mmCIF file of C-alpha atoms in Angstrom:
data_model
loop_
_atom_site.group_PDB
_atom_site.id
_atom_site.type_symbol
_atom_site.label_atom_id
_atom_site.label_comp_id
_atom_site.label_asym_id
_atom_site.label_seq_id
_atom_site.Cartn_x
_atom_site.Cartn_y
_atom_site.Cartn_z
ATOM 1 C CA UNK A 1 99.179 -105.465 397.445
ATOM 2 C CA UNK A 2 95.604 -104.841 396.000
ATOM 3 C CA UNK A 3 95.875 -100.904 396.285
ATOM 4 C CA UNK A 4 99.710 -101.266 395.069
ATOM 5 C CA UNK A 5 98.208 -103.242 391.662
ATOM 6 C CA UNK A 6 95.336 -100.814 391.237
ATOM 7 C CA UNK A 7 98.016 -97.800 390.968
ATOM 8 C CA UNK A 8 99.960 -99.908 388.484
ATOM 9 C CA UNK A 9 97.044 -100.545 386.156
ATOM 10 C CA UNK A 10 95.989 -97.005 386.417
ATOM 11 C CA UNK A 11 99.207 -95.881 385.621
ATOM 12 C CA UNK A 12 99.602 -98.074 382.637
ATOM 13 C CA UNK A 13 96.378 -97.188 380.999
ATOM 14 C CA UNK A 14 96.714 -93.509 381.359
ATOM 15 C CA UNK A 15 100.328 -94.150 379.447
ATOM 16 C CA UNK A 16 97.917 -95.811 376.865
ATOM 17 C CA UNK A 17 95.719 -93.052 376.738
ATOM 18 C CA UNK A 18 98.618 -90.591 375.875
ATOM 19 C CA UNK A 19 100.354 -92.552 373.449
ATOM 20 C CA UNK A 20 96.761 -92.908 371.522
ATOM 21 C CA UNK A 21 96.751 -88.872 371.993
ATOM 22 C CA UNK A 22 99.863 -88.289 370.852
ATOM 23 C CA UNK A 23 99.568 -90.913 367.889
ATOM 24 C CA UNK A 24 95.916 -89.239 366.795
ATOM 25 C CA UNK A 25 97.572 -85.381 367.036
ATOM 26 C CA UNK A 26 100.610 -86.923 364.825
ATOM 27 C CA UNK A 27 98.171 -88.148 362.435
ATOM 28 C CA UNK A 28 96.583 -84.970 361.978
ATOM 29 C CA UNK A 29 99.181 -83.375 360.854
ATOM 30 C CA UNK A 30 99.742 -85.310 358.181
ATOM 31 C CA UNK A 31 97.826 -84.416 354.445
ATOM 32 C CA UNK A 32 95.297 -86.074 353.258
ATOM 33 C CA UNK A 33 96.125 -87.919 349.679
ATOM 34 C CA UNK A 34 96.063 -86.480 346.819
ATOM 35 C CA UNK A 35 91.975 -86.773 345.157
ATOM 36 C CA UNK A 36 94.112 -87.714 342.167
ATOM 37 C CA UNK A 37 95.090 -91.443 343.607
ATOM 38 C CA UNK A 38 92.322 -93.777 343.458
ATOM 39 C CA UNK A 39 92.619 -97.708 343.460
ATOM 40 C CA UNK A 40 93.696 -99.148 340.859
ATOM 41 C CA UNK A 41 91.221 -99.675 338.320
ATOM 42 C CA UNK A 42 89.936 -103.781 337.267
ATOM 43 C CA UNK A 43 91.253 -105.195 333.705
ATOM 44 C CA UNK A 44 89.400 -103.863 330.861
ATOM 45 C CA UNK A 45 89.245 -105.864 327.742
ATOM 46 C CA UNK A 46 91.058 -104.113 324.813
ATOM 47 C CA UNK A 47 89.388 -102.197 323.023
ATOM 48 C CA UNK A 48 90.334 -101.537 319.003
ATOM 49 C CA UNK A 49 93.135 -98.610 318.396
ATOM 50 C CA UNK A 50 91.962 -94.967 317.699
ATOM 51 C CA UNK A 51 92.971 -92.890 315.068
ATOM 52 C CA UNK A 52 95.794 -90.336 316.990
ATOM 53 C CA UNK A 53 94.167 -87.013 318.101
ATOM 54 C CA UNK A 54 94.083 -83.915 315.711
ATOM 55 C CA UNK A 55 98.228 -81.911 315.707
ATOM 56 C CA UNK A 56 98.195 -79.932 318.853
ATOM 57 C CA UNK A 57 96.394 -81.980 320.854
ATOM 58 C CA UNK A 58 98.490 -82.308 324.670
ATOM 59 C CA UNK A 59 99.712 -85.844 324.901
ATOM 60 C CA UNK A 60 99.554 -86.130 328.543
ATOM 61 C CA UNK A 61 101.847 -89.379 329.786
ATOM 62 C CA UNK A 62 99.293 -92.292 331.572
ATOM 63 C CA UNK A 63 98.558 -92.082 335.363
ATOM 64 C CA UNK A 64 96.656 -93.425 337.465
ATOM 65 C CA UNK A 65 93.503 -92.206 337.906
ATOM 66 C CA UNK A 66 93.885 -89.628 334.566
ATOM 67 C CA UNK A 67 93.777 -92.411 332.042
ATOM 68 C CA UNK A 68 89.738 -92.419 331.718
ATOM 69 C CA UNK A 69 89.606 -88.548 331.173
ATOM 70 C CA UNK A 70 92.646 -88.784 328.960
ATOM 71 C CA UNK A 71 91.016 -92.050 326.931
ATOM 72 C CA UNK A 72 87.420 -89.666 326.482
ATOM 73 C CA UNK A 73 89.664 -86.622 325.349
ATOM 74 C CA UNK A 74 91.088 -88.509 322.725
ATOM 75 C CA UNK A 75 87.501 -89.946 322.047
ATOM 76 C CA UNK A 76 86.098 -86.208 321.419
ATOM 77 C CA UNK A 77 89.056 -85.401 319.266
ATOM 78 C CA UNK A 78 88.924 -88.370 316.885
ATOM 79 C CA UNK A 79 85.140 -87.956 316.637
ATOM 80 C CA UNK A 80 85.513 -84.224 315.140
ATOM 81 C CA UNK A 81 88.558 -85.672 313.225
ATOM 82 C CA UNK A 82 86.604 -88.078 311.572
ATOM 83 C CA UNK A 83 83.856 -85.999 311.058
ATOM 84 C CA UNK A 84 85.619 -83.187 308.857
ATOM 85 C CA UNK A 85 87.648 -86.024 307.139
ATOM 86 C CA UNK A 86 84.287 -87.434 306.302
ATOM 87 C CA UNK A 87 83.202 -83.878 305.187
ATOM 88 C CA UNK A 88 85.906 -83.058 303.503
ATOM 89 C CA UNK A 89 85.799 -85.986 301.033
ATOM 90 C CA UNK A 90 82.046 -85.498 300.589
ATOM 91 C CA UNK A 91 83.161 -81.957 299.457
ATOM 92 C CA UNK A 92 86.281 -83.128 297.315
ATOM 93 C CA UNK A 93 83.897 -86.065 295.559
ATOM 94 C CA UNK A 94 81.294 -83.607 295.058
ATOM 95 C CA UNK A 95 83.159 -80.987 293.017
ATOM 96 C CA UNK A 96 84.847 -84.012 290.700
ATOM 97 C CA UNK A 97 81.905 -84.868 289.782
ATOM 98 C CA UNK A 98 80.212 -81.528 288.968
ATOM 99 C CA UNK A 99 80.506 -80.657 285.554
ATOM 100 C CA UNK A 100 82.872 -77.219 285.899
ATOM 101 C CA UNK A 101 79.913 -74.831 284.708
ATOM 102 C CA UNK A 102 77.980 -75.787 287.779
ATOM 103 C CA UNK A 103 80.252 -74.304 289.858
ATOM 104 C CA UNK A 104 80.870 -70.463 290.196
ATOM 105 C CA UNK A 105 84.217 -69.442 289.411
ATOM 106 C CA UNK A 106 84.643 -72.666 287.140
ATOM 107 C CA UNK A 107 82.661 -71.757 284.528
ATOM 108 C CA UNK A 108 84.402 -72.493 281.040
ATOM 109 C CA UNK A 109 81.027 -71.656 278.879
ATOM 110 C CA UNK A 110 82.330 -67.847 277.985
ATOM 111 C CA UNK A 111 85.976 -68.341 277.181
ATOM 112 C CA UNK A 112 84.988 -68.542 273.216
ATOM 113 C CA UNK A 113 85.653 -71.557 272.687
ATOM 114 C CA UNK A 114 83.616 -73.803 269.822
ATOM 115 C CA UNK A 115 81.089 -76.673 270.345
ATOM 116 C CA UNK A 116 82.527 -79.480 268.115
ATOM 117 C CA UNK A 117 80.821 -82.777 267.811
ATOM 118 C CA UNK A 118 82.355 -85.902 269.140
ATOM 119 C CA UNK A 119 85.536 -86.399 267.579
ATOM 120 C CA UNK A 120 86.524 -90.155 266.536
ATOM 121 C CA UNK A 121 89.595 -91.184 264.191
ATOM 122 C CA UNK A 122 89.121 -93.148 261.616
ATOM 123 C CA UNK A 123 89.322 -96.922 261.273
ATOM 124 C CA UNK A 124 92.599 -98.236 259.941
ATOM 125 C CA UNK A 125 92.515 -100.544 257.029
ATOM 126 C CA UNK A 126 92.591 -104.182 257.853
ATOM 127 C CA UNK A 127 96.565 -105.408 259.031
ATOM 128 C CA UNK A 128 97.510 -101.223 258.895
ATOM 129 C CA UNK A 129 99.669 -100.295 261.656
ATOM 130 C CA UNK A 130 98.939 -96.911 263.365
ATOM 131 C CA UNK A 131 101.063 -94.242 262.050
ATOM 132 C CA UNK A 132 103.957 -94.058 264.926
ATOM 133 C CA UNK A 133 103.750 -97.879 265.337
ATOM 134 C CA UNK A 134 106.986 -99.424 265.298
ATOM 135 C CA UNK A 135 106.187 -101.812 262.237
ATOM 136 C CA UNK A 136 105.488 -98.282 260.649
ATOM 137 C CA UNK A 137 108.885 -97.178 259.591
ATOM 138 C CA UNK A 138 107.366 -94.857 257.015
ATOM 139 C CA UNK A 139 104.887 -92.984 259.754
ATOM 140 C CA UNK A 140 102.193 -93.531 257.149
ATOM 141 C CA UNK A 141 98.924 -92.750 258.090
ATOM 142 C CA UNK A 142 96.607 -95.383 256.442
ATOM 143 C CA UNK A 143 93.706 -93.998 257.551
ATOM 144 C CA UNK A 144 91.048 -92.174 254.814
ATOM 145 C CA UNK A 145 92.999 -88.498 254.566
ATOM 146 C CA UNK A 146 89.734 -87.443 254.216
ATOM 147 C CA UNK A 147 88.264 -88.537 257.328
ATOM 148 C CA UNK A 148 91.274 -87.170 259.638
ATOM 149 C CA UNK A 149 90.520 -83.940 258.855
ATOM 150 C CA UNK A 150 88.648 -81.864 262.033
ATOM 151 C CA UNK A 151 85.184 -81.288 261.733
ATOM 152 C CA UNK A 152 83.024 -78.198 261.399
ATOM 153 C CA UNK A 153 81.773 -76.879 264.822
ATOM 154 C CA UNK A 154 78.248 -76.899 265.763
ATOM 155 C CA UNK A 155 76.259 -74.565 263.719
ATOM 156 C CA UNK A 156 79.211 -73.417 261.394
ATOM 157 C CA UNK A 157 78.190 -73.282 257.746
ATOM 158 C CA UNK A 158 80.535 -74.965 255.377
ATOM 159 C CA UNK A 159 82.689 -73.511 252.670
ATOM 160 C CA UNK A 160 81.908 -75.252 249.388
ATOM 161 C CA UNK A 161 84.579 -74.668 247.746
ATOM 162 C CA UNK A 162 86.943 -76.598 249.897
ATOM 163 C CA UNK A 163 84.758 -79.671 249.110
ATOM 164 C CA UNK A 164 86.914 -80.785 246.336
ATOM 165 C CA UNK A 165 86.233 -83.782 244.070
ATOM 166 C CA UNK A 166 85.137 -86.735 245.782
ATOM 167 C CA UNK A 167 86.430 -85.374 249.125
ATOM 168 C CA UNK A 168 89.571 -84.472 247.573
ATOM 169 C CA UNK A 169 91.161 -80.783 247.073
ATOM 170 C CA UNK A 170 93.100 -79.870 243.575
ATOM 171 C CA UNK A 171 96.640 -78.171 244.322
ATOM 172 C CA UNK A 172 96.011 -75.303 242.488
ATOM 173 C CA UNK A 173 93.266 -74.757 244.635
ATOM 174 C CA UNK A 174 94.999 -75.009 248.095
ATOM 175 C CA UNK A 175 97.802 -72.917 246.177
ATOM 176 C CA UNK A 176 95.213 -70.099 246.066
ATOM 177 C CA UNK A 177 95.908 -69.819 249.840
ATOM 178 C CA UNK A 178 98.646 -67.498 249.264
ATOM 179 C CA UNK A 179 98.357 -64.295 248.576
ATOM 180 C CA UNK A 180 100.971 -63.562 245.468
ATOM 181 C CA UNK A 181 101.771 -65.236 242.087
ATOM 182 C CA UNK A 182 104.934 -65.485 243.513
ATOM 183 C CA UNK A 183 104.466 -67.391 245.886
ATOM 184 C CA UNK A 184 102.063 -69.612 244.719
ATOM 185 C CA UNK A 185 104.435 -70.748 242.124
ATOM 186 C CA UNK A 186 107.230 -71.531 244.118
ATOM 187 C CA UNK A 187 105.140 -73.300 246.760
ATOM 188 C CA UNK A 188 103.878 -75.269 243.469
ATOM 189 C CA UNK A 189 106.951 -76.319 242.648
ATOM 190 C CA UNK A 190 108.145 -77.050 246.244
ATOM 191 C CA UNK A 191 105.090 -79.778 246.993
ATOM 192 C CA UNK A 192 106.193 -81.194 243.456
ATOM 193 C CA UNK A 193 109.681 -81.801 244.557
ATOM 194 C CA UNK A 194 108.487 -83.333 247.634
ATOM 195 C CA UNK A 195 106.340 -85.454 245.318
ATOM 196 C CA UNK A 196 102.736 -84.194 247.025
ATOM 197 C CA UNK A 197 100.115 -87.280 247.130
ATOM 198 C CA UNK A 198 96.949 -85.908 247.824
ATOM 199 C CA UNK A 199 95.449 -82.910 249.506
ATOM 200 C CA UNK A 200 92.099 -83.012 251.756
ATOM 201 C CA UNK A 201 90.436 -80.194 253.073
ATOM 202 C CA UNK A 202 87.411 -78.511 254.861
ATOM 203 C CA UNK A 203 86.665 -74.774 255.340
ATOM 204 C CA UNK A 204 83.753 -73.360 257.891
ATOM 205 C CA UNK A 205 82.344 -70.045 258.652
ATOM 206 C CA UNK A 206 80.945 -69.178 262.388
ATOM 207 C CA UNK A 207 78.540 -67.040 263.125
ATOM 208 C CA UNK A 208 80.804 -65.051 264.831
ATOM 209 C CA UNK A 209 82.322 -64.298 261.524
ATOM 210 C CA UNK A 210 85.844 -66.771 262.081
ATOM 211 C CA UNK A 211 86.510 -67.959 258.646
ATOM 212 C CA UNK A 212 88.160 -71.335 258.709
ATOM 213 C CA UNK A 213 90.251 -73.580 256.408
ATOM 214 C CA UNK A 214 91.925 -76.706 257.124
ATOM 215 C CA UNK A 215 94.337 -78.263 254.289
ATOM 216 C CA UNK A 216 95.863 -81.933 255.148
ATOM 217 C CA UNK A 217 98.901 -82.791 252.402
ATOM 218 C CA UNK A 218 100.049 -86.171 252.435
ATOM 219 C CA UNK A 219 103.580 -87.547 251.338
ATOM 220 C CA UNK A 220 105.124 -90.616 250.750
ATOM 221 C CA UNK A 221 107.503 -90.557 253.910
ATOM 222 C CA UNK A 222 107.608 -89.008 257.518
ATOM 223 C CA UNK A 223 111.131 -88.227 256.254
ATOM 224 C CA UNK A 224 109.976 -85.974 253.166
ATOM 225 C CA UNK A 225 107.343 -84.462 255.441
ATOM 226 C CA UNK A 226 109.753 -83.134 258.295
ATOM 227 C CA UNK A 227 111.719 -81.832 255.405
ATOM 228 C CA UNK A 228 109.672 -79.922 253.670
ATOM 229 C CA UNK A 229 107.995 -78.205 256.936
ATOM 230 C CA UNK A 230 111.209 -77.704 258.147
ATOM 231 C CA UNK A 231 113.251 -76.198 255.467
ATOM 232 C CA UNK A 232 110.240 -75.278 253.173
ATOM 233 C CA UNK A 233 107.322 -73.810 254.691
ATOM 234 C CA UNK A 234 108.915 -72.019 257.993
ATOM 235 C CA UNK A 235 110.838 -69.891 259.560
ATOM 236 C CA UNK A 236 111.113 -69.555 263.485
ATOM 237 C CA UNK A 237 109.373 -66.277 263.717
ATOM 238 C CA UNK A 238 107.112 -66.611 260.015
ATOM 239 C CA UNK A 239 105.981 -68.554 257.472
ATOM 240 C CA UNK A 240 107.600 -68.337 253.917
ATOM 241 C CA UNK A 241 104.960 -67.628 252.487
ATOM 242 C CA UNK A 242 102.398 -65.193 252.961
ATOM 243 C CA UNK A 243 98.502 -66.583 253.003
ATOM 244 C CA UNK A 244 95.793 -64.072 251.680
ATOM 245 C CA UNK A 245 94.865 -60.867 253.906
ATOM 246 C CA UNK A 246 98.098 -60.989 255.286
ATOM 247 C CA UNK A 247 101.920 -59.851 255.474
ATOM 248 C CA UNK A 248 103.674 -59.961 258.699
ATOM 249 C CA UNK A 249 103.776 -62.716 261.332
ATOM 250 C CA UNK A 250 104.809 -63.290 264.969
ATOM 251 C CA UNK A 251 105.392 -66.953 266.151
ATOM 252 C CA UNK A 252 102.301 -67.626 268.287
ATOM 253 C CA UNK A 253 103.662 -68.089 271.922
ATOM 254 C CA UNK A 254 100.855 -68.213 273.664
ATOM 255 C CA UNK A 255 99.845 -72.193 272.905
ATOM 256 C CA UNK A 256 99.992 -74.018 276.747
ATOM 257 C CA UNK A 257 102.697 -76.501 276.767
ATOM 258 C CA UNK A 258 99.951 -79.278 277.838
ATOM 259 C CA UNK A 259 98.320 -78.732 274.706
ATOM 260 C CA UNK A 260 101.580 -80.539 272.486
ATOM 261 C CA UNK A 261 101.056 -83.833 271.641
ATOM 262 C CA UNK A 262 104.058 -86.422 271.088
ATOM 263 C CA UNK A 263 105.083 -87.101 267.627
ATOM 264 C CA UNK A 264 103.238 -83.999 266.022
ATOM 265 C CA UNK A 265 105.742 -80.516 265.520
ATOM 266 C CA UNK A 266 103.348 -77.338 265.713
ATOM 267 C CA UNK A 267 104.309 -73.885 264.367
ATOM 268 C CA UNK A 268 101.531 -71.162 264.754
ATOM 269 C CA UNK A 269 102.026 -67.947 264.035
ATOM 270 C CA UNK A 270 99.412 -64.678 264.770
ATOM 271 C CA UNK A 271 99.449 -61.476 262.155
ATOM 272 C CA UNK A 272 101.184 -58.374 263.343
ATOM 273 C CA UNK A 273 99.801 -54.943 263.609
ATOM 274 C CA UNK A 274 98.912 -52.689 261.953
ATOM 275 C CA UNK A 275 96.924 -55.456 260.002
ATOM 276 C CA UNK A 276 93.941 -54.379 257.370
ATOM 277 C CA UNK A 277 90.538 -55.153 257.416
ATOM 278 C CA UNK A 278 90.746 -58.624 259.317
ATOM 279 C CA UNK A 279 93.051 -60.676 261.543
ATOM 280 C CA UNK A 280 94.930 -63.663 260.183
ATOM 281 C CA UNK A 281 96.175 -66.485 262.098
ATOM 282 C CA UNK A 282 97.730 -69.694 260.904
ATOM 283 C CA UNK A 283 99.363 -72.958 261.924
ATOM 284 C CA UNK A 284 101.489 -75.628 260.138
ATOM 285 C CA UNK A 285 102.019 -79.350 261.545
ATOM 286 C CA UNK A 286 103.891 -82.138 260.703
ATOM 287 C CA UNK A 287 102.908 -85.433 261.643
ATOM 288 C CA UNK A 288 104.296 -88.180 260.119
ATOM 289 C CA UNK A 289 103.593 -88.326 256.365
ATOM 290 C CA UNK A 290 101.581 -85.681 257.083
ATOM 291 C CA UNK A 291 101.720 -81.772 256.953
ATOM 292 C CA UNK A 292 99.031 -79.696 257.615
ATOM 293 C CA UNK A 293 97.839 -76.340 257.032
ATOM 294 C CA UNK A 294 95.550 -74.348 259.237
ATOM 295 C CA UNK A 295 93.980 -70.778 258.728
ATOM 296 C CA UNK A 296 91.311 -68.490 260.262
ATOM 297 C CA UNK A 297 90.732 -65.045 259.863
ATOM 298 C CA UNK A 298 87.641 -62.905 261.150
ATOM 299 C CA UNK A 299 86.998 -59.227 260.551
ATOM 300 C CA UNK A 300 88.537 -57.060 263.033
ATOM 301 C CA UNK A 301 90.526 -59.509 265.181
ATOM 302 C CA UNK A 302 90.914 -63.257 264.699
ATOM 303 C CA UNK A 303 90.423 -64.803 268.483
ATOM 304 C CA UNK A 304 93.033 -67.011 269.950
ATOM 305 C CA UNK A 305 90.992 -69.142 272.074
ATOM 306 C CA UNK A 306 89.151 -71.196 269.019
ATOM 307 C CA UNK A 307 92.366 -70.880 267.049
ATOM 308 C CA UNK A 308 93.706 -72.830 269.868
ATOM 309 C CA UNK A 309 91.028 -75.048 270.204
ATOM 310 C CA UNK A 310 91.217 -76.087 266.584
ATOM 311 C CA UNK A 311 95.041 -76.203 266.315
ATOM 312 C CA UNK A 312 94.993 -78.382 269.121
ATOM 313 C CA UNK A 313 91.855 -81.129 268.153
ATOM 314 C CA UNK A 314 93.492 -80.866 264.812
ATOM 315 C CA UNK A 315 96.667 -81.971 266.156
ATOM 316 C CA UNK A 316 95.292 -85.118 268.070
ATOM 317 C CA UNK A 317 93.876 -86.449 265.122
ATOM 318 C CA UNK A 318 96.975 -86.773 263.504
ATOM 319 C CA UNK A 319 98.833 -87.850 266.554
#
């Protein structure tokens, strides 16, 4: 019996042995994880959201294990995102606040345009409504006349006899304007019929040789105004009559559209070639009771850019 339960145990632990074999072969042939698959990671706290990550950036789906490289990868992109937003405003802010001329490219110094000095309107008389108020029915600017009329530009020298009386210009002498008896005598009678109230004026010479003359001619009505610029004093492509130093006229197209300004009707006009000794170019407005006259001519050609320029300033004081 003893030998008999010695062969038994032997047997039965060299089964034991071969089933551990057998078991340790099996589990070699089977692969290792993947180095991807790591325990799961503790609870974090939450942490505050991120801007998203620059366009074209992979969005790569959460998994175990990749979330940490994906959550720094995000990290590096927002950082540089941030960082040219940051630099890009500094830029943006930086240019609006450099005057133009400081930049290159910008520079607006050498277009030809004038140095004016600050330009204010007038006060209006105690209780006056402004002139396109809608208690003004009339359009009636109450302001002085005088004092609406643009200023000389820095280091212009004025033309005395545009001075008037007391500020105020005689219609025969804003009448000398234009160039032919004829024409002076029917424009006479034309700001007679329209019953003319007063006529301001002021004339400038630059040292560039632009002679300047501004005439402001003030009605009773808005009404009579619009009429007589309309029907009177223009044509689409000229003006009826001709000023001094000049006979033929295009309509000046060139004027930006930004540069209208509501309530105020603008009609510039440029001489044609083959013109004489000097350029003319001249402008009429209506604004309200209002219609104004503006001319400058220079020897050789008459520039557009301060023609502009003083159309236009011109223009917003009446408006």
């Amino acid at each position: 019996m003893t030998e008999q339960t010695e062969q038994t145990e032997q047997t039965e632990q060299t089964a034991e042995t071969a089933e551990t074999e057998q078991a340790e072969e099996r589990q070699a042939l089977v692969p290792p994880p993947p180095p991807d698959v790591l325990p799961a990671a503790p609870a974090v706290p939450a942490v505050p959201a991120v801007p998203a990550a620059p366009e074209g950036t992979p969005l790569v789906p959460a998994k175990a294990g990749k979330d940490r490289r994906v959550l720094r990868a995000v990290l590096r992109w927002t950082a540089v995102a941030v960082v040219f937003a940051a630099v890009g405003t500094a830029a943006a802010y930086g240019i609006t606040r450099q005057e133009r001329t400081d930049l290159p490219g910008l520079a607006t110094e050498s277009d030809g345009r004038w140095d004016y000095p600050e330009i204010v309107r007038p006060p209006l008389p105690s209780g006056s409504p402004a002139p396109f108020a809608e208690a003004n029915k009339a359009a009636a600017h109450h302001a002085d006349l005088r004092a609406l009329v643009l200023p000389a530009p820095e280091g212009a020298k004025a033309d005395k006899a545009l001075r008037g009386e007391d500020g105020w210009l005689a219609t025969k002498d804003f009448l000398a304007e234009f160039a032919s008896k004829e024409d002076r005598k029917a424009a006479g009678q034309v700001l007679t019929d329209h019953g003319l109230r007063h006529v301001a004026a002021r004339g400038w010479t630059t040292q560039d040789g632009t002679h300047t003359r501004i005439y402001l001619l003030r009605f009773g009505t808005a009404a009579v105004a619009d009429e007589l610029f309309a029907t009177e004093l223009i044509h689409y492509d000229s003006p009826t009559y001709a000023v001094r130093g000049a006979e033929e006229f295009d309509r000046d197209e060139d004027f930006p559209e930004k540069t209208e300004f509501a309530h105020v009707t603008r009609s510039p006009y440029a001489e044609t070639k083959p013109y004489g000794a000097e350029q003319v170019r001249q402008a009429y407005l209506s604004a309200g009771d209002t219609v104004a006259l503006i001319v400058q001519s220079r020897k050789g050609t008459a520039e557009a850019v301060p023609f502009q320029q003083t159309v236009v300033l011109q223009s917003q004081l009446l408006s």
